[in-house]
Each structure stands twice: as structure tokens, then as C-alpha cells.
mmCIF file of C-alpha atoms in Angstrom:
data_model
loop_
_atom_site.group_PDB
_atom_site.id
_atom_site.type_symbol
_atom_site.label_atom_id
_atom_site.label_comp_id
_atom_site.label_asym_id
_atom_site.label_seq_id
_atom_site.Cartn_x
_atom_site.Cartn_y
_atom_site.Cartn_z
ATOM 1 C CA ALA A 118 4.246 -6.187 9.093
ATOM 2 C CA THR A 119 3.071 -8.614 11.790
ATOM 3 C CA VAL A 120 0.367 -11.266 11.487
ATOM 4 C CA VAL A 121 -2.786 -9.994 13.211
ATOM 5 C CA SER A 122 -4.699 -12.651 15.112
ATOM 6 C CA SER A 123 -8.487 -12.434 15.271
ATOM 7 C CA SER A 124 -8.327 -11.768 19.037
ATOM 8 C CA VAL A 125 -5.903 -8.857 18.581
ATOM 9 C CA ALA A 126 -8.018 -7.562 15.691
ATOM 10 C CA SER A 127 -11.042 -7.553 18.026
ATOM 11 C CA GLN A 128 -9.006 -5.687 20.651
ATOM 12 C CA MET A 129 -8.048 -3.112 18.016
ATOM 13 C CA VAL A 130 -11.735 -2.554 17.210
ATOM 14 C CA GLY A 131 -12.356 -2.060 20.926
ATOM 15 C CA SER A 132 -9.544 0.518 20.958
ATOM 16 C CA GLY A 133 -11.262 2.547 18.215
ATOM 17 C CA TYR A 134 -9.377 1.406 15.119
ATOM 18 C CA GLU A 135 -11.372 1.031 11.891
ATOM 19 C CA TYR A 136 -9.098 -0.753 9.461
ATOM 20 C CA ALA A 137 -5.842 -2.623 8.990
ATOM 21 C CA ILE A 138 -3.428 -2.473 6.083
ATOM 22 C CA ARG A 139 -1.542 -5.722 5.516
ATOM 23 C CA TYR A 140 1.206 -6.792 3.144
ATOM 24 C CA VAL A 141 1.232 -9.119 0.186
ATOM 25 C CA SER A 142 4.523 -10.363 -1.258
ATOM 26 C CA LEU A 143 6.510 -9.107 -4.226
ATOM 27 C CA GLU A 144 7.157 -12.634 -5.477
ATOM 28 C CA SER A 145 4.653 -14.893 -7.199
ATOM 29 C CA THR A 146 4.194 -16.899 -3.982
ATOM 30 C CA ASN A 147 2.466 -14.910 -1.255
ATOM 31 C CA VAL A 148 4.058 -15.562 2.150
ATOM 32 C CA ASP A 149 2.378 -12.623 3.848
ATOM 33 C CA LEU A 150 -1.364 -12.140 4.339
ATOM 34 C CA SER A 151 -3.271 -15.435 4.380
ATOM 35 C CA ILE A 152 -6.958 -16.131 3.832
ATOM 36 C CA SER A 153 -7.356 -17.148 7.489
ATOM 37 C CA GLU A 154 -5.702 -13.947 8.738
ATOM 38 C CA ALA A 155 -7.806 -11.805 6.402
ATOM 39 C CA THR A 156 -10.955 -13.608 7.547
ATOM 40 C CA GLY A 157 -10.079 -13.074 11.212
ATOM 41 C CA ILE A 158 -9.411 -9.383 10.668
ATOM 42 C CA LEU A 159 -12.669 -8.891 8.802
ATOM 43 C CA GLU A 160 -14.751 -10.932 11.241
ATOM 44 C CA SER A 161 -13.436 -8.720 14.076
ATOM 45 C CA GLY A 162 -15.079 -5.714 12.442
ATOM 46 C CA LEU A 163 -11.917 -4.116 11.073
ATOM 47 C CA GLY A 164 -11.782 -3.114 7.432
ATOM 48 C CA LEU A 165 -8.817 -4.371 5.400
ATOM 49 C CA MET A 166 -6.629 -2.853 2.690
ATOM 50 C CA ILE A 167 -3.535 -4.223 1.001
ATOM 51 C CA VAL A 168 -0.041 -2.858 0.371
ATOM 52 C CA GLN A 169 2.629 -4.786 -1.495
ATOM 53 C CA ARG A 170 6.042 -5.127 0.119
ATOM 54 C CA VAL A 171 9.004 -3.200 -1.244
ATOM 55 C CA LYS A 172 12.575 -4.314 -1.899
ATOM 56 C CA ASN A 173 15.385 -3.358 0.471
ATOM 57 C CA PRO A 174 16.755 0.210 0.253
ATOM 58 C CA GLY A 175 18.913 0.911 -2.779
ATOM 59 C CA TRP A 176 16.757 -1.099 -5.182
ATOM 60 C CA ILE A 177 16.339 -0.141 -8.840
ATOM 61 C CA PRO A 178 12.841 -0.118 -10.345
ATOM 62 C CA THR A 179 12.452 -1.055 -14.000
ATOM 63 C CA PRO A 180 9.411 -1.169 -16.294
ATOM 64 C CA SER A 181 9.516 -4.987 -16.347
ATOM 65 C CA LEU A 182 9.612 -5.173 -12.529
ATOM 66 C CA GLY A 183 6.559 -2.904 -12.444
ATOM 67 C CA THR A 184 4.699 -5.359 -14.652
ATOM 68 C CA GLU A 185 5.873 -8.415 -12.693
ATOM 69 C CA TYR A 186 5.187 -6.992 -9.244
ATOM 70 C CA GLY A 187 1.870 -5.505 -10.331
ATOM 71 C CA GLN A 188 0.750 -8.885 -11.670
ATOM 72 C CA ASN A 189 1.844 -10.551 -8.440
ATOM 73 C CA ALA A 190 0.024 -7.999 -6.269
ATOM 74 C CA ALA A 191 -3.178 -8.330 -8.288
ATOM 75 C CA ASN A 192 -2.979 -12.135 -8.262
ATOM 76 C CA HIS A 193 -2.380 -12.261 -4.504
ATOM 77 C CA VAL A 194 -5.335 -9.977 -3.779
ATOM 78 C CA SER A 195 -7.533 -11.936 -6.167
ATOM 79 C CA ASN A 196 -6.429 -15.267 -4.661
ATOM 80 C CA LEU A 197 -7.297 -13.946 -1.199
ATOM 81 C CA GLY A 198 -10.863 -13.483 -2.455
ATOM 82 C CA PHE A 199 -11.005 -9.690 -2.364
ATOM 83 C CA PRO A 200 -13.721 -8.214 -4.577
ATOM 84 C CA GLU A 201 -13.052 -5.726 -7.351
ATOM 85 C CA GLY A 202 -12.705 -2.098 -6.329
ATOM 86 C CA ILE A 203 -10.598 -2.649 -3.203
ATOM 87 C CA THR A 204 -7.615 -0.302 -2.917
ATOM 88 C CA VAL A 205 -4.203 -1.961 -3.301
ATOM 89 C CA PHE A 206 -1.095 0.137 -2.626
ATOM 90 C CA LEU A 207 2.312 0.211 -4.280
ATOM 91 C CA ASP A 208 5.086 1.014 -1.766
ATOM 92 C CA LEU A 209 7.496 3.502 -3.386
ATOM 93 C CA GLU A 210 10.547 4.098 -1.212
ATOM 94 C CA GLY A 211 14.231 3.394 -0.791
ATOM 95 C CA ILE A 212 15.067 3.700 -4.482
ATOM 96 C CA ASP A 213 18.670 3.974 -5.633
ATOM 97 C CA LEU A 214 19.106 7.721 -6.129
ATOM 98 C CA ASN A 215 20.834 7.201 -9.509
ATOM 99 C CA THR A 216 17.709 5.634 -11.016
ATOM 100 C CA PRO A 217 16.322 7.710 -13.910
ATOM 101 C CA SER A 218 12.924 9.168 -13.065
ATOM 102 C CA SER A 219 11.604 7.806 -16.375
ATOM 103 C CA ASP A 220 12.289 4.250 -15.131
ATOM 104 C CA ILE A 221 10.513 4.967 -11.833
ATOM 105 C CA ILE A 222 7.518 6.421 -13.667
ATOM 106 C CA ALA A 223 7.373 3.427 -16.035
ATOM 107 C CA TYR A 224 7.654 1.042 -13.063
ATOM 108 C CA CYS A 225 4.758 2.769 -11.296
ATOM 109 C CA THR A 226 2.626 2.997 -14.430
ATOM 110 C CA ASN A 227 3.116 -0.675 -15.324
ATOM 111 C CA TRP A 228 2.313 -1.710 -11.725
ATOM 112 C CA TYR A 229 -0.808 0.470 -11.804
ATOM 113 C CA ASN A 230 -1.979 -1.032 -15.104
ATOM 114 C CA GLU A 231 -1.615 -4.615 -13.870
ATOM 115 C CA VAL A 232 -3.552 -3.938 -10.657
ATOM 116 C CA GLU A 233 -6.255 -1.907 -12.390
ATOM 117 C CA ASN A 234 -6.669 -4.541 -15.127
ATOM 118 C CA LYS A 235 -7.653 -7.049 -12.403
ATOM 119 C CA GLY A 236 -10.380 -4.665 -11.226
ATOM 120 C CA PHE A 237 -8.683 -3.254 -8.126
ATOM 121 C CA SER A 238 -8.127 0.429 -7.295
ATOM 122 C CA PRO A 239 -4.388 1.174 -7.330
ATOM 123 C CA GLY A 240 -2.951 3.483 -4.698
ATOM 124 C CA ILE A 241 0.614 4.554 -3.971
ATOM 125 C CA TYR A 242 2.480 4.932 -0.671
ATOM 126 C CA ILE A 243 5.156 7.626 -0.890
ATOM 127 C CA ALA A 244 8.096 7.425 1.511
ATOM 128 C CA TYR A 245 11.768 8.470 1.633
ATOM 129 C CA ASP A 246 13.826 8.278 -1.573
ATOM 130 C CA SER A 247 10.880 7.786 -3.915
ATOM 131 C CA GLY A 248 12.935 9.344 -6.708
ATOM 132 C CA LEU A 249 10.074 11.566 -7.916
ATOM 133 C CA ASP A 250 9.181 15.198 -7.303
ATOM 134 C CA SER A 251 5.712 16.639 -6.683
ATOM 135 C CA SER A 252 4.977 17.202 -10.372
ATOM 136 C CA GLN A 253 6.064 13.687 -11.357
ATOM 137 C CA LEU A 254 4.001 12.157 -8.540
ATOM 138 C CA SER A 255 0.984 14.215 -9.621
ATOM 139 C CA ASN A 256 1.268 12.940 -13.181
ATOM 140 C CA LEU A 257 1.197 9.271 -12.203
ATOM 141 C CA PRO A 258 -2.122 7.535 -12.978
ATOM 142 C CA PHE A 259 -2.920 6.787 -9.304
ATOM 143 C CA LYS A 260 -6.122 8.058 -7.737
ATOM 144 C CA TYR A 261 -5.062 7.344 -4.133
ATOM 145 C CA TYR A 262 -1.975 8.750 -2.437
ATOM 146 C CA TRP A 263 -0.693 7.677 0.976
ATOM 147 C CA LYS A 264 1.922 9.791 2.769
ATOM 148 C CA SER A 265 4.518 8.116 4.940
ATOM 149 C CA GLY A 266 5.839 9.660 8.138
ATOM 150 C CA SER A 267 8.831 10.865 6.091
ATOM 151 C CA ASN A 268 9.274 14.332 4.637
ATOM 152 C CA VAL A 269 8.142 13.702 1.053
ATOM 153 C CA PRO A 270 7.023 15.735 -1.990
ATOM 154 C CA VAL A 271 3.306 16.502 -2.013
ATOM 155 C CA PRO A 272 1.322 15.579 -5.147
ATOM 156 C CA ASP A 273 -1.268 18.063 -6.441
ATOM 157 C CA THR A 274 -3.977 15.618 -5.381
ATOM 158 C CA GLY A 275 -3.008 15.842 -1.719
ATOM 159 C CA TRP A 276 -3.201 12.772 0.504
ATOM 160 C CA ASP A 277 -5.898 10.155 1.032
ATOM 161 C CA LEU A 278 -4.021 8.484 3.895
ATOM 162 C CA ILE A 279 -1.418 10.022 6.183
ATOM 163 C CA GLN A 280 0.919 7.977 8.337
ATOM 164 C CA GLN A 281 1.176 9.425 11.825
ATOM 165 C CA LEU A 282 4.266 9.922 13.970
ATOM 166 C CA PRO A 283 5.681 8.357 16.010
ATOM 167 C CA LEU A 284 6.055 5.148 14.035
ATOM 168 C CA ASP A 285 6.151 1.660 15.511
ATOM 169 C CA ILE A 286 3.885 2.248 18.492
ATOM 170 C CA ILE A 287 2.547 -0.670 20.528
ATOM 171 C CA VAL A 288 -1.231 -1.075 20.829
ATOM 172 C CA ASN A 289 -2.740 -4.226 22.349
ATOM 173 C CA GLY A 290 0.689 -5.850 22.101
ATOM 174 C CA LEU A 291 0.874 -5.211 18.351
ATOM 175 C CA GLN A 292 3.510 -2.941 16.792
ATOM 176 C CA ILE A 293 1.727 -0.611 14.368
ATOM 177 C CA ASP A 294 2.027 2.610 12.411
ATOM 178 C CA GLU A 295 -1.138 4.667 12.760
ATOM 179 C CA ASN A 296 -2.653 6.159 9.610
ATOM 180 C CA LEU A 297 -5.508 8.592 9.179
ATOM 181 C CA THR A 298 -7.860 8.624 6.216
ATOM 182 C CA GLN A 299 -8.606 11.996 4.712
ATOM 183 C CA SER A 300 -12.021 13.143 3.605
ATOM 184 C CA THR A 301 -11.964 13.231 -0.193
ATOM 185 C CA ASP A 302 -14.416 12.902 -3.048
ATOM 186 C CA THR A 303 -13.075 9.424 -3.800
ATOM 187 C CA PRO A 304 -12.183 7.790 -0.461
ATOM 188 C CA VAL A 305 -9.900 4.785 -0.402
ATOM 189 C CA ARG A 306 -11.861 1.551 -0.288
ATOM 190 C CA TRP A 307 -11.228 -1.174 2.209
ATOM 191 C CA LEU A 308 -13.021 -4.458 2.534
ATOM 192 C CA HIS A 309 -15.671 -4.902 5.250
ATOM 193 C CA LEU A 310 -17.863 -7.913 5.932
#
């Protein structure tokens, strides 16, 4: 969630890290990852993937929000100059527990469609209070699943990325959550120079 300078990105490479995952905004104006930050990260030798921010806990997903946020995510990634095929993640967590699962599924599906229609590979980050069980997660259209450090339902597909505990560790002065990629037939795709 912190801007990564090119010097810190280079230090992270020296510490054995291979990629960074940075946020883009929910709104139509992107106040998160910038072109200069992305360039600095990539020039350091780190790969780069994108996750879209999520609303504060207790939010209510709707089909129309899925469309709006999916369009915004795809536009931000496109405006940053990322090529087609890069994995872009939806952050699914902190949902109001009274939200019907059908609304959550429609939200996710509409978000997926918007991101895929722009040529990117949609992924989904599953954290606490996602509002869906294992079967419902498995039936979403996503190819890539990212497990948070929370205790969450496991989709039939398993995990492509797994967030490690403890969270919020400090490496090279940067607060991070470590994540491990899993060996799968269709590995998540990050951008490299």
C-alpha cells in the first residue's frame, strides 16, 4: 500500500524478491500506482502485478459496482501502459455479511468481464468476509486465485498466490506482506522489462 521508490525496489531485488503487487484505485481517477513508480519498479528488475483497492469493511457489492470498478481497474492498468495478458486482481473482503451471495457473484462476474474485455487476465484475492463458500468461489470465472493470510474457503482450483504470515513485515524500510507464487499449469503473469 506504500509507494515503492526505484532505490527500494532495487534493494528488494537484492534481498531476493521477484515481484511487487501494487494498487490501483476504485474510482475513475487513479491516485495509487503511477507510471513513474511502475517504471522504477520494473527497471529495478522486479516484476509487477496489479490489485484494485477494496472499500472499507462492511461494504455491499452490487452488479453495477462490479461493472464500474472493473472498468476503472481495466482503464487504470491500460493507462499505465501494461500490455494485454497481465494479471489484475479483484480484492474480495470485508463484505457486509447480510449481502446476498447472488449479488457478490454478480459483482465478481461483472468485474471479471470488464477486465477480461480489455485483454487482461482477471484474478481474485480472497480474504476475510468474502461472503462466498468454496463451491461459490470455484464457480466464479476467475483463473487465478490469491489466498490472504486469513482463514478462508478454498476453491477447487487451489491457490496461485498465497499470502504469508506474519503480515506487515518490514524489509528494506518498506512495510510489506510476503506472497508466494504456486507452481500451476497457468501461472499468474506479471510484467517484466
